[in-house]
Amino acid sequence: MIKRIKGTQDILPETSPQWIALEELIRKTMLVYNFHEMRTPIFEQTQLFARGIGQLTDIVSKEMYTFLDRGKKQLTLKPEMTAPIMRAYIENKLYARAPLNKIYYIAPLFRQENPQAGRLRQFHQFGAESLGTADPLADVEIIDLAMTIFSNVGLKKIDLRINSVGDPKCRTPYKETLKDYIRPRLDQYCEDCQRRYEENPLRVLDCKNDICQQLNQNAPKLNEHLCQDCENHYAKVKETLSALGIPFTEDPYLVRGLDYYTRTVFEITSEALGAQNAICGGGRYDLLAKELDGPDTPAVGFAAGMERLLIAMQQEGIVLKELPRLDVFIVALGEQARNESPRWLKKIRSKGLSAEMDYLGRSIKAQMREANRQKTRFVLLLGENELNQKQFTVKLMDKGEQITVPFDEVISFLKKQIVAD
RNA sequence: GUGAGUGUAGCUCAGUUGGUUAGAGCACCAGAUUGUGGCUCUGGGGGUCGUGGGUUCAAAUCCCAUCACUCACCCCA
């Protein structure tokens, strides 16, 4: 048997309505905030991610699905959406059409990690990006948008954590200060932290290891070493969040994995999830546009995981949409009635009502069972008597009642009944 | 890449110290009701016990290997 690829999922008809409803809710909220959709190709030149996300990140160094096409071009299935959005923004010169572009997306992404709860190799993210503004109010709008979507969905058990990672001007000297602090006791830190010390010293700060946390007690904090501009920016973000009544906690150890982040970073977690409890992450990335050979463009955005969101929703018992009911099932008895059925199906369907018949040659009893299984509202019974008298026997499945309706009145009867529901 | 756990019917799971034809619930099909669903009752179909090897008179059960899945580390949505 050929099986699906590890870390991928089939979304079956029974769960698809939940996806559709969630996507509709996202699109609706995005439009209310005046963000507009962008779709980009599923694959890109590998170079885009290598330069945009950073060579040293886990994503680029070991998680990308990269391959050569027939022309020996190196391609990669996109592992995140910010770099492709920025590439499209630059390539299509959107900056020349409007000073500020507010973009959203819903897209499948690919990372070759070992799967676990809330982590897949093909997964879906939705997100938003404000391209062209350095205003801290834009940071807040992005955070507010993300929180509003989760709130519209009905999620309750979520937490917002924020921090500022500064910019190169203050971050670079801070890294040295931090390394100066760690260096004398480096050998006491865990193996991972000893590696992090070289690759990304900021990561040492959010290590979960108890010993490392002890050692970090008196470590210098980045938000105490911000330059004046970054400090002002961060203060404005916090002040505005408070003004909007958005609850948040400051987490001086919050670090983002991707190189392009500057200043504001944030993460939204759900307690309803397992170890992978982040449903949303984002922040400001003022350096990315230039890194990708575009004009200097300040930007801020977020990305949220659809699967994780759906797990959290399920844990909180949130159901956005049930399987739609079937309006009409035609139960046909005998050859002639069977042959008449497709015409009636077409007529009913043309009025926008969902309709079905039996294609398995089943008995009336089995056909009724099938209609019941599909939670049908109305069964149209068509047998010899009905054909002779030019009328349907209509069974109202919810009430269990049965009435006869002449052929030429049946459409208006059904429409009236279904509107009445 | 590393570690742990789990693989028995479509699904959820029983299966006693190895011992006859491997079970239950749900689902599916049929009958009770020869033109009628849901409830009830009766019956039915469906399993190379993940796979390969070994121990044994005898293996779902014990041993080894292998594969798959799950969770966790790392990292992240």
XYZ file of C-alpha atoms in Angstrom, chain A residues 56-223:
168
model
C 22.793 29.522 10.295
C 19.131 29.007 11.129
C 17.806 25.476 11.587
C 15.310 26.031 8.796
C 17.957 26.717 6.181
C 20.721 24.497 7.485
C 18.748 21.288 7.880
C 15.008 21.525 7.290
C 14.443 22.630 3.704
C 13.092 20.466 0.895
C 15.629 21.414 -1.731
C 16.109 19.781 -5.140
C 17.494 20.364 -8.620
C 15.121 20.752 -11.556
C 15.940 19.498 -15.059
C 17.795 22.695 -15.804
C 19.990 22.078 -12.733
C 18.423 25.039 -10.951
C 18.347 24.677 -7.200
C 14.786 25.039 -5.919
C 13.199 24.860 -2.487
C 9.635 24.236 -1.333
C 8.914 27.337 0.698
C 9.471 26.824 4.440
C 7.996 30.199 5.430
C 6.185 33.072 3.752
C 7.886 36.300 4.740
C 10.806 35.963 2.331
C 8.570 35.083 -0.667
C 6.250 38.004 0.128
C 9.225 40.337 0.307
C 10.636 38.913 -2.944
C 7.302 39.464 -4.701
C 7.039 42.941 -3.191
C 10.450 43.875 -4.571
C 10.112 42.086 -7.918
C 6.699 43.620 -8.663
C 7.819 47.019 -7.352
C 4.831 47.331 -5.053
C 6.715 50.045 -3.191
C 6.301 52.224 -6.277
C 2.522 51.830 -6.340
C 1.838 52.724 -2.728
C 4.041 53.836 0.158
C 2.498 51.213 2.429
C 1.418 47.726 1.374
C -0.613 45.599 3.765
C -0.545 41.967 2.629
C -1.979 38.745 3.985
C -1.622 35.111 2.946
C -2.803 31.579 3.643
C -0.355 29.002 2.325
C 1.050 25.477 2.698
C 4.673 25.334 3.849
C 7.278 22.576 4.036
C 9.954 21.740 6.568
C 11.738 18.419 6.862
C 11.601 18.024 10.651
C 10.681 15.021 12.748
C 6.940 15.275 13.224
C 5.283 15.474 16.639
C 2.132 16.973 18.131
C 1.536 20.263 16.308
C 4.508 19.872 14.020
C 4.193 18.611 10.466
C 6.362 18.466 7.364
C 3.644 20.034 5.272
C 1.677 22.522 7.317
C -0.288 25.690 6.739
C 0.243 29.208 7.926
C -1.712 32.381 7.583
C -0.103 35.697 8.243
C 0.030 39.400 7.549
C 2.806 41.814 6.643
C 2.867 45.621 6.711
C 5.536 46.662 4.221
C 6.804 50.226 4.214
C 6.368 51.604 7.718
C 8.610 51.833 10.767
C 5.814 53.207 12.925
C 5.377 51.303 16.202
C 1.628 51.741 15.691
C 1.981 49.365 12.738
C 3.583 46.789 15.070
C 0.579 47.109 17.339
C -1.862 46.804 14.455
C -0.220 43.513 13.465
C -0.422 42.175 17.024
C -3.990 43.395 17.397
C -4.937 41.720 14.112
C -3.521 38.379 15.207
C -5.172 38.574 18.619
C -8.478 39.606 17.061
C -8.505 36.604 14.734
C -7.911 34.257 17.670
C -10.566 36.007 19.664
C -13.040 35.855 16.735
C -12.337 32.170 16.475
C -13.346 31.844 20.111
C -10.018 30.942 21.686
C -9.729 31.867 25.353
C -6.592 30.234 26.686
C -3.973 32.237 24.825
C -1.104 34.411 26.015
C 0.800 37.176 24.276
C 4.467 37.690 25.073
C 6.527 40.523 23.653
C 10.109 41.691 23.639
C 12.456 43.898 21.678
C 15.581 42.440 20.110
C 16.896 45.878 19.193
C 18.712 46.572 15.967
C 22.322 45.917 14.878
C 23.360 49.178 16.500
C 22.531 47.983 20.010
C 22.260 44.207 19.529
C 25.819 43.645 18.349
C 27.480 45.209 21.403
C 24.925 43.507 23.655
C 25.856 40.092 22.288
C 29.439 40.765 23.342
C 28.318 41.883 26.802
C 26.280 38.704 27.132
C 29.141 36.492 25.961
C 31.388 38.223 28.479
C 28.907 37.185 31.165
C 28.620 33.588 29.987
C 32.263 32.930 29.197
C 33.599 32.397 32.755
C 30.984 29.681 33.439
C 30.527 28.321 29.922
C 31.517 24.801 30.950
C 28.649 24.695 33.491
C 26.027 25.265 30.783
C 24.341 22.378 28.965
C 25.731 21.048 25.700
C 23.105 22.851 23.644
C 23.941 26.164 25.266
C 27.650 25.711 24.635
C 26.768 25.375 20.987
C 24.343 28.315 21.164
C 27.059 30.462 22.731
C 28.814 30.503 19.361
C 25.858 30.332 16.972
C 23.319 32.569 18.676
C 24.139 33.671 22.238
C 20.654 35.177 22.675
C 19.244 31.638 22.596
C 21.148 30.727 25.759
C 18.757 33.000 27.608
C 15.610 31.018 26.827
C 17.082 27.574 27.504
C 14.632 25.398 29.446
C 17.378 23.592 31.350
C 17.140 24.410 35.099
C 20.878 24.740 35.572
C 21.175 27.126 32.631
C 18.290 29.196 33.968
C 20.049 29.440 37.340
C 23.207 30.588 35.611
C 21.209 33.144 33.651
C 19.728 34.781 36.765
C 22.100 37.717 36.708
C 22.725 37.844 32.989
C 22.450 41.259 31.335
C 19.048 41.714 29.713
C 18.746 42.923 26.142
C 15.844 45.245 26.884
